[in-house]
Amino acid sequence: MAQSKAACGLATLAFFFGAEAPLWAQVPPASTQIDPASVPMPELAFTPGPDDAANYDKYFYFHRADTDFATAYADLRECDGYARGLASGVDYGANVYPVPNSSAGVMTGMVADMVGAVMSDVIYGSAERRRQRRAIMMTCMGFKGYRIIGLPKALWERFNFEEGNHRVPEDERQRLLRMQARAASGPQPGGAEVRP
Amino acid sequence: MRRLLLALLFVVVLLPGPPVIAQPSPRQIGERDAVTLAPARAYIFYRSPQKATLLFVRIPNEADRAEHAVARTAALARAQEAQRRRRVLCQPDPSAQRCRRLLAEPALTDESFDYPPVLDRNLVLVARNPPFSTETNNSYTYLVEVPPGRYVFYGQTDVAANVGLCLCMGSLSFEVPAGQIIDLGSIAALTIQANLSDPALPARLSGLPVTRADYRAAGKMPNFLSLYIGRHPEVPGVLRYERDVVIDARSGAGVGPVFPAAAP
């Protein structure tokens, strides 16, 4: 199949020259009992500036009224796993943490090579990867019943992260996800809701 | 040059070893191909209003699981060795930026090693070309020969358009027995339409054993191909959701992940 040969070749090149992450993937340790009081609550109150609303599709957090910290943290870890292409099972509450590199590189063979071309850094670039992450988080958390609340960038970047062609170190990732879980399970927000 | 060397190291370290059991790959049957059913093989058939590249995953059988365990063990050993070698390379200058990051990473263990839940041979990609037939209303049909087993509709990709989406948060599964053609119905926009007003089959399938798929709700799956994610729409009597919980509409019970995370 000419199409498959071309796709395989493109995917191979794209993977080899696009990837910057380590060569292996790691599943994080099990989420031990965490006292939510030990996790700083992000600052969420703000007076909207003239340009803030235009960027709420990029800078936002999740909130659900009937959830607790542990559930919110588990939900965020699961969705983060989808966003970074975690290869292992979906029982993210058990023994899983996100991986340094995309598992698309671990799957080999013609099928994975063909599909890998879709997600290659060479084709997509960092901006598209960041967009993809936002879309996946919105979709996943949306299915779980979370609302999406807009924030100004300055507040957002204190407890969130973007991932383009680099990978956030694991301990930093979990620290930020825990803060997101505090916000997600905290008091009813007053900010503008984002409709994806 | 450095990236190429790293890439070559990756190929050596992480490619699975040769399969223990050789299995024929799925075979997509085109418009000019003869339709001859092999008794030990199974067949997936569906209609599509547009050409599309779809992905299905065959749920691993005992042989798959055994070979997967062997491949995973070998991959872990290679990855651990690669980590050890890279750390050795950092010994002359551990303060270099890339070395600080590398040395800060925890040692890979069996428990922490992330690895796809299936072998590549469990994936079935039905490419947009060749279709099995082009119909008079400019729609298409697809027919693919596969190993028998239970399959899950995984997703869709389109390399040319740079899109791909997995039904990672809920989908449908169906059994494909040996020697039979299973008619999935029509698939459009990542949605299976099982009950068709016009379920006519192409003339080339006349006289062959064609059975309509019997669908079951399928639970969550990892996004191991790094696609966008979604889920199959609810199907009355088969699949529904309570928030993100996948429900078997026949029994009312929740459906667990297709590939539960389990200690190797």
PDB file of C-alpha atoms in Angstrom, chain A:
ATOM      1  CA  MET A   1       0.000   0.000   0.000  1.00  0.00           C
ATOM      2  CA  ALA A   2       1.697   3.196  -1.154  1.00  0.00           C
ATOM      3  CA  GLN A   3      -0.243   5.228   1.364  1.00  0.00           C
ATOM      4  CA  SER A   4       0.872   3.073   4.264  1.00  0.00           C
ATOM      5  CA  LYS A   5       4.516   3.126   3.161  1.00  0.00           C
ATOM      6  CA  ALA A   6       4.453   6.889   2.920  1.00  0.00           C
ATOM      7  CA  ALA A   7       2.764   7.189   6.272  1.00  0.00           C
ATOM      8  CA  CYS A   8       5.201   4.783   7.869  1.00  0.00           C
ATOM      9  CA  GLY A   9       8.154   6.695   6.547  1.00  0.00           C
ATOM     10  CA  LEU A  10       6.760  10.032   7.595  1.00  0.00           C
ATOM     11  CA  ALA A  11       5.825   8.744  11.001  1.00  0.00           C
ATOM     12  CA  THR A  12       9.274   7.268  11.555  1.00  0.00           C
ATOM     13  CA  LEU A  13      10.990  10.509  10.631  1.00  0.00           C
ATOM     14  CA  ALA A  14       8.537  12.538  12.631  1.00  0.00           C
ATOM     15  CA  PHE A  15       9.003  10.490  15.739  1.00  0.00           C
ATOM     16  CA  PHE A  16      12.771  10.387  15.600  1.00  0.00           C
ATOM     17  CA  PHE A  17      13.282  14.069  14.953  1.00  0.00           C
ATOM     18  CA  GLY A  18      10.393  15.486  16.870  1.00  0.00           C
ATOM     19  CA  ALA A  19      10.664  13.807  20.248  1.00  0.00           C
ATOM     20  CA  GLU A  20      12.569  15.519  23.015  1.00  0.00           C
ATOM     21  CA  ALA A  21      11.376  13.559  26.007  1.00  0.00           C
ATOM     22  CA  PRO A  22      13.208  10.685  27.670  1.00  0.00           C
ATOM     23  CA  LEU A  23      13.160   7.368  25.953  1.00  0.00           C
ATOM     24  CA  TRP A  24      11.030   5.538  28.455  1.00  0.00           C
ATOM     25  CA  ALA A  25       7.739   6.061  30.147  1.00  0.00           C
ATOM     26  CA  GLN A  26       7.022   5.824  33.858  1.00  0.00           C
ATOM     27  CA  VAL A  27       3.820   5.120  35.698  1.00  0.00           C
ATOM     28  CA  PRO A  28       3.595   7.280  38.817  1.00  0.00           C
ATOM     29  CA  PRO A  29       3.292   5.813  42.290  1.00  0.00           C
ATOM     30  CA  ALA A  30      -0.097   5.253  43.834  1.00  0.00           C
ATOM     31  CA  SER A  31      -1.856   8.325  45.098  1.00  0.00           C
ATOM     32  CA  THR A  32      -1.462   8.119  48.857  1.00  0.00           C
ATOM     33  CA  GLN A  33      -3.825   9.792  51.285  1.00  0.00           C
ATOM     34  CA  ILE A  34      -3.288  13.528  50.997  1.00  0.00           C
ATOM     35  CA  ASP A  35      -4.620  16.033  53.488  1.00  0.00           C
ATOM     36  CA  PRO A  36      -6.226  18.720  51.327  1.00  0.00           C
ATOM     37  CA  ALA A  37      -5.376  21.268  54.004  1.00  0.00           C
ATOM     38  CA  SER A  38      -1.723  20.666  53.147  1.00  0.00           C
ATOM     39  CA  VAL A  39      -2.325  21.782  49.561  1.00  0.00           C
ATOM     40  CA  PRO A  40      -2.394  25.518  48.984  1.00  0.00           C
ATOM     41  CA  MET A  41      -5.706  26.848  47.703  1.00  0.00           C
ATOM     42  CA  PRO A  42      -5.048  28.845  44.532  1.00  0.00           C
ATOM     43  CA  GLU A  43      -6.092  32.448  44.352  1.00  0.00           C
ATOM     44  CA  LEU A  44      -9.221  32.524  42.212  1.00  0.00           C
ATOM     45  CA  ALA A  45     -10.837  35.862  42.917  1.00  0.00           C
ATOM     46  CA  PHE A  46     -10.197  38.609  40.404  1.00  0.00           C
ATOM     47  CA  THR A  47     -11.683  41.642  38.714  1.00  0.00           C
ATOM     48  CA  PRO A  48     -11.910  40.847  34.992  1.00  0.00           C
ATOM     49  CA  GLY A  49      -9.751  43.011  32.780  1.00  0.00           C
ATOM     50  CA  PRO A  50     -10.783  44.051  29.249  1.00  0.00           C
ATOM     51  CA  ASP A  51      -8.813  41.231  27.623  1.00  0.00           C
ATOM     52  CA  ASP A  52      -9.363  38.393  30.090  1.00  0.00           C
ATOM     53  CA  ALA A  53     -12.544  36.931  28.632  1.00  0.00           C
ATOM     54  CA  ALA A  54     -10.949  36.488  25.217  1.00  0.00           C
ATOM     55  CA  ASN A  55      -8.457  34.034  26.729  1.00  0.00           C
ATOM     56  CA  TYR A  56     -10.756  32.002  28.947  1.00  0.00           C
ATOM     57  CA  ASP A  57     -10.539  29.171  26.394  1.00  0.00           C
ATOM     58  CA  LYS A  58      -6.840  28.914  27.272  1.00  0.00           C
ATOM     59  CA  TYR A  59      -6.809  29.856  30.946  1.00  0.00           C
ATOM     60  CA  PHE A  60      -9.396  28.137  33.074  1.00  0.00           C
ATOM     61  CA  TYR A  61      -9.899  25.745  35.937  1.00  0.00           C
ATOM     62  CA  PHE A  62     -12.457  23.082  36.717  1.00  0.00           C
ATOM     63  CA  HIS A  63     -15.057  23.019  39.467  1.00  0.00           C
ATOM     64  CA  ARG A  64     -17.780  20.655  40.575  1.00  0.00           C
ATOM     65  CA  ALA A  65     -20.042  21.419  43.464  1.00  0.00           C
ATOM     66  CA  ASP A  66     -20.533  17.882  44.778  1.00  0.00           C
ATOM     67  CA  THR A  67     -16.981  16.640  44.882  1.00  0.00           C
ATOM     68  CA  ASP A  68     -14.212  16.271  47.425  1.00  0.00           C
ATOM     69  CA  PHE A  69     -10.485  16.763  47.048  1.00  0.00           C
ATOM     70  CA  ALA A  70      -9.607  13.079  46.626  1.00  0.00           C
ATOM     71  CA  THR A  71     -12.196  12.584  43.890  1.00  0.00           C
ATOM     72  CA  ALA A  72     -11.180  15.753  42.088  1.00  0.00           C
ATOM     73  CA  TYR A  73      -7.517  14.760  42.232  1.00  0.00           C
ATOM     74  CA  ALA A  74      -8.273  11.287  40.871  1.00  0.00           C
ATOM     75  CA  ASP A  75     -10.372  12.811  38.083  1.00  0.00           C
ATOM     76  CA  LEU A  76      -7.633  15.260  37.140  1.00  0.00           C
ATOM     77  CA  ARG A  77      -5.008  12.492  37.133  1.00  0.00           C
ATOM     78  CA  GLU A  78      -7.175  10.366  34.862  1.00  0.00           C
ATOM     79  CA  CYS A  79      -7.769  13.189  32.410  1.00  0.00           C
ATOM     80  CA  ASP A  80      -4.118  14.197  32.534  1.00  0.00           C
ATOM     81  CA  GLY A  81      -3.314  10.598  31.625  1.00  0.00           C
ATOM     82  CA  TYR A  82      -5.432  10.847  28.480  1.00  0.00           C
ATOM     83  CA  ALA A  83      -3.884  14.199  27.659  1.00  0.00           C
ATOM     84  CA  ARG A  84      -0.352  12.882  27.725  1.00  0.00           C
ATOM     85  CA  GLY A  85      -1.091   9.526  26.107  1.00  0.00           C
ATOM     86  CA  LEU A  86      -0.645   7.287  29.108  1.00  0.00           C
ATOM     87  CA  ALA A  87      -0.354   3.768  27.745  1.00  0.00           C
ATOM     88  CA  SER A  88      -1.274   1.750  30.799  1.00  0.00           C
ATOM     89  CA  GLY A  89      -4.714   0.939  32.112  1.00  0.00           C
ATOM     90  CA  VAL A  90      -7.199   3.591  33.094  1.00  0.00           C
ATOM     91  CA  ASP A  91      -7.332   2.776  36.828  1.00  0.00           C
ATOM     92  CA  TYR A  92      -5.479   5.976  37.509  1.00  0.00           C
ATOM     93  CA  GLY A  93      -6.438   5.997  41.121  1.00  0.00           C
ATOM     94  CA  ALA A  94      -4.453   2.837  41.668  1.00  0.00           C
ATOM     95  CA  ASN A  95      -0.878   2.971  40.598  1.00  0.00           C
ATOM     96  CA  VAL A  96      -0.483   5.259  37.678  1.00  0.00           C
ATOM     97  CA  TYR A  97       1.188   8.545  37.087  1.00  0.00           C
ATOM     98  CA  PRO A  98       1.746  10.348  33.836  1.00  0.00           C
ATOM     99  CA  VAL A  99       4.618   9.474  31.609  1.00  0.00           C
ATOM    100  CA  PRO A 100       7.539  11.566  30.461  1.00  0.00           C
ATOM    101  CA  ASN A 101       7.000  10.798  26.791  1.00  0.00           C
ATOM    102  CA  SER A 102       4.184   9.866  24.540  1.00  0.00           C
ATOM    103  CA  SER A 103       3.394   6.210  24.439  1.00  0.00           C
ATOM    104  CA  ALA A 104       2.808   6.590  20.720  1.00  0.00           C
ATOM    105  CA  GLY A 105       6.506   5.963  20.450  1.00  0.00           C
ATOM    106  CA  VAL A 106       6.291   2.736  22.412  1.00  0.00           C
ATOM    107  CA  MET A 107       3.722   1.152  20.131  1.00  0.00           C
ATOM    108  CA  THR A 108       5.599  -0.124  17.120  1.00  0.00           C
ATOM    109  CA  GLY A 109       4.542  -1.780  13.944  1.00  0.00           C
ATOM    110  CA  MET A 110       2.736  -0.456  10.940  1.00  0.00           C
ATOM    111  CA  VAL A 111      -0.489   0.515  12.682  1.00  0.00           C
ATOM    112  CA  ALA A 112       1.226   2.543  15.377  1.00  0.00           C
ATOM    113  CA  ASP A 113       3.579   4.076  12.832  1.00  0.00           C
ATOM    114  CA  MET A 114       0.697   5.208  10.667  1.00  0.00           C
ATOM    115  CA  VAL A 115      -1.242   6.656  13.568  1.00  0.00           C
ATOM    116  CA  GLY A 116       1.912   8.105  15.071  1.00  0.00           C
ATOM    117  CA  ALA A 117       2.165  10.405  12.087  1.00  0.00           C
ATOM    118  CA  VAL A 118      -1.048  12.060  13.164  1.00  0.00           C
ATOM    119  CA  MET A 119       0.409  13.057  16.474  1.00  0.00           C
ATOM    120  CA  SER A 120       3.982  13.759  15.478  1.00  0.00           C
ATOM    121  CA  ASP A 121       5.595  16.874  16.750  1.00  0.00           C
ATOM    122  CA  VAL A 122       6.886  17.623  13.275  1.00  0.00           C
ATOM    123  CA  ILE A 123       3.391  17.878  11.836  1.00  0.00           C
ATOM    124  CA  TYR A 124       1.626  19.380  14.806  1.00  0.00           C
ATOM    125  CA  GLY A 125       4.124  21.535  16.617  1.00  0.00           C
ATOM    126  CA  SER A 126       4.041  22.738  20.165  1.00  0.00           C
ATOM    127  CA  ALA A 127       1.024  25.024  19.802  1.00  0.00           C
ATOM    128  CA  GLU A 128      -1.168  22.225  18.505  1.00  0.00           C
ATOM    129  CA  ARG A 129      -0.064  19.926  21.286  1.00  0.00           C
ATOM    130  CA  ARG A 130      -1.024  22.560  23.840  1.00  0.00           C
ATOM    131  CA  ARG A 131      -4.365  22.988  22.111  1.00  0.00           C
ATOM    132  CA  GLN A 132      -4.855  19.242  22.124  1.00  0.00           C
ATOM    133  CA  ARG A 133      -4.141  19.051  25.835  1.00  0.00           C
ATOM    134  CA  ARG A 134      -6.705  21.749  26.609  1.00  0.00           C
ATOM    135  CA  ALA A 135      -9.301  20.027  24.445  1.00  0.00           C
ATOM    136  CA  ILE A 136      -8.739  16.652  26.069  1.00  0.00           C
ATOM    137  CA  MET A 137      -8.899  18.060  29.593  1.00  0.00           C
ATOM    138  CA  MET A 138     -12.098  19.940  28.778  1.00  0.00           C
ATOM    139  CA  THR A 139     -13.684  16.875  27.210  1.00  0.00           C
ATOM    140  CA  CYS A 140     -12.699  14.492  29.966  1.00  0.00           C
ATOM    141  CA  MET A 141     -13.550  16.750  32.890  1.00  0.00           C
ATOM    142  CA  GLY A 142     -16.722  17.805  31.097  1.00  0.00           C
ATOM    143  CA  PHE A 143     -17.884  14.192  30.914  1.00  0.00           C
ATOM    144  CA  LYS A 144     -17.254  14.026  34.651  1.00  0.00           C
ATOM    145  CA  GLY A 145     -19.594  16.920  35.239  1.00  0.00           C
ATOM    146  CA  TYR A 146     -17.100  19.657  35.983  1.00  0.00           C
ATOM    147  CA  ARG A 147     -17.738  23.230  34.984  1.00  0.00           C
ATOM    148  CA  ILE A 148     -15.000  25.224  33.299  1.00  0.00           C
ATOM    149  CA  ILE A 149     -14.306  28.587  34.890  1.00  0.00           C
ATOM    150  CA  GLY A 150     -12.221  31.294  33.188  1.00  0.00           C
ATOM    151  CA  LEU A 151      -9.228  32.932  34.836  1.00  0.00           C
ATOM    152  CA  PRO A 152      -6.772  35.646  33.920  1.00  0.00           C
ATOM    153  CA  LYS A 153      -3.445  34.240  32.801  1.00  0.00           C
ATOM    154  CA  ALA A 154      -1.555  35.646  35.791  1.00  0.00           C
ATOM    155  CA  LEU A 155      -3.671  33.608  38.244  1.00  0.00           C
ATOM    156  CA  TRP A 156      -3.929  30.567  36.014  1.00  0.00           C
ATOM    157  CA  GLU A 157      -0.194  30.016  35.589  1.00  0.00           C
ATOM    158  CA  ARG A 158       0.356  29.784  39.334  1.00  0.00           C
ATOM    159  CA  PHE A 159      -1.273  26.327  39.500  1.00  0.00           C
ATOM    160  CA  ASN A 160      -1.543  25.098  35.939  1.00  0.00           C
ATOM    161  CA  PHE A 161       0.825  24.080  33.172  1.00  0.00           C
ATOM    162  CA  GLU A 162       0.958  23.777  29.439  1.00  0.00           C
ATOM    163  CA  GLU A 163       2.710  20.977  27.604  1.00  0.00           C
ATOM    164  CA  GLY A 164       3.854  21.473  24.051  1.00  0.00           C
ATOM    165  CA  ASN A 165       6.986  19.643  23.078  1.00  0.00           C
ATOM    166  CA  HIS A 166       8.378  19.437  26.580  1.00  0.00           C
ATOM    167  CA  ARG A 167       7.251  17.418  29.576  1.00  0.00           C
ATOM    168  CA  VAL A 168       6.602  18.859  33.000  1.00  0.00           C
ATOM    169  CA  PRO A 169       8.661  17.026  35.650  1.00  0.00           C
ATOM    170  CA  GLU A 170       6.589  14.532  37.578  1.00  0.00           C
ATOM    171  CA  ASP A 171       6.781  16.027  41.052  1.00  0.00           C
ATOM    172  CA  GLU A 172       5.894  19.475  39.713  1.00  0.00           C
ATOM    173  CA  ARG A 173       3.010  18.011  37.700  1.00  0.00           C
ATOM    174  CA  GLN A 174       1.512  16.332  40.729  1.00  0.00           C
ATOM    175  CA  ARG A 175       1.961  19.447  42.841  1.00  0.00           C
ATOM    176  CA  LEU A 176       0.016  21.484  40.312  1.00  0.00           C
ATOM    177  CA  LEU A 177      -2.661  18.829  39.825  1.00  0.00           C
ATOM    178  CA  ARG A 178      -3.227  18.807  43.586  1.00  0.00           C
ATOM    179  CA  MET A 179      -3.710  22.558  43.592  1.00  0.00           C
ATOM    180  CA  GLN A 180      -6.136  22.189  40.685  1.00  0.00           C
ATOM    181  CA  ALA A 181      -7.983  19.601  42.761  1.00  0.00           C
ATOM    182  CA  ARG A 182      -8.266  22.055  45.640  1.00  0.00           C
ATOM    183  CA  ALA A 183      -9.809  24.593  43.287  1.00  0.00           C
ATOM    184  CA  ALA A 184     -12.068  21.966  41.722  1.00  0.00           C
ATOM    185  CA  SER A 185     -13.453  20.878  45.069  1.00  0.00           C
ATOM    186  CA  GLY A 186     -13.429  24.264  46.730  1.00  0.00           C
ATOM    187  CA  PRO A 187     -16.039  26.965  47.216  1.00  0.00           C
ATOM    188  CA  GLN A 188     -18.480  27.815  44.454  1.00  0.00           C
ATOM    189  CA  PRO A 189     -16.600  30.008  41.974  1.00  0.00           C
ATOM    190  CA  GLY A 190     -17.824  33.400  40.935  1.00  0.00           C
ATOM    191  CA  GLY A 191     -16.013  33.580  37.611  1.00  0.00           C
ATOM    192  CA  ALA A 192     -17.368  33.247  34.103  1.00  0.00           C
ATOM    193  CA  GLU A 193     -18.134  29.751  32.920  1.00  0.00           C
ATOM    194  CA  VAL A 194     -16.536  28.628  29.665  1.00  0.00           C
ATOM    195  CA  ARG A 195     -18.645  26.630  27.226  1.00  0.00           C
ATOM    196  CA  PRO A 196     -16.349  24.412  25.114  1.00  0.00           C
TER     197      PRO A 196
END
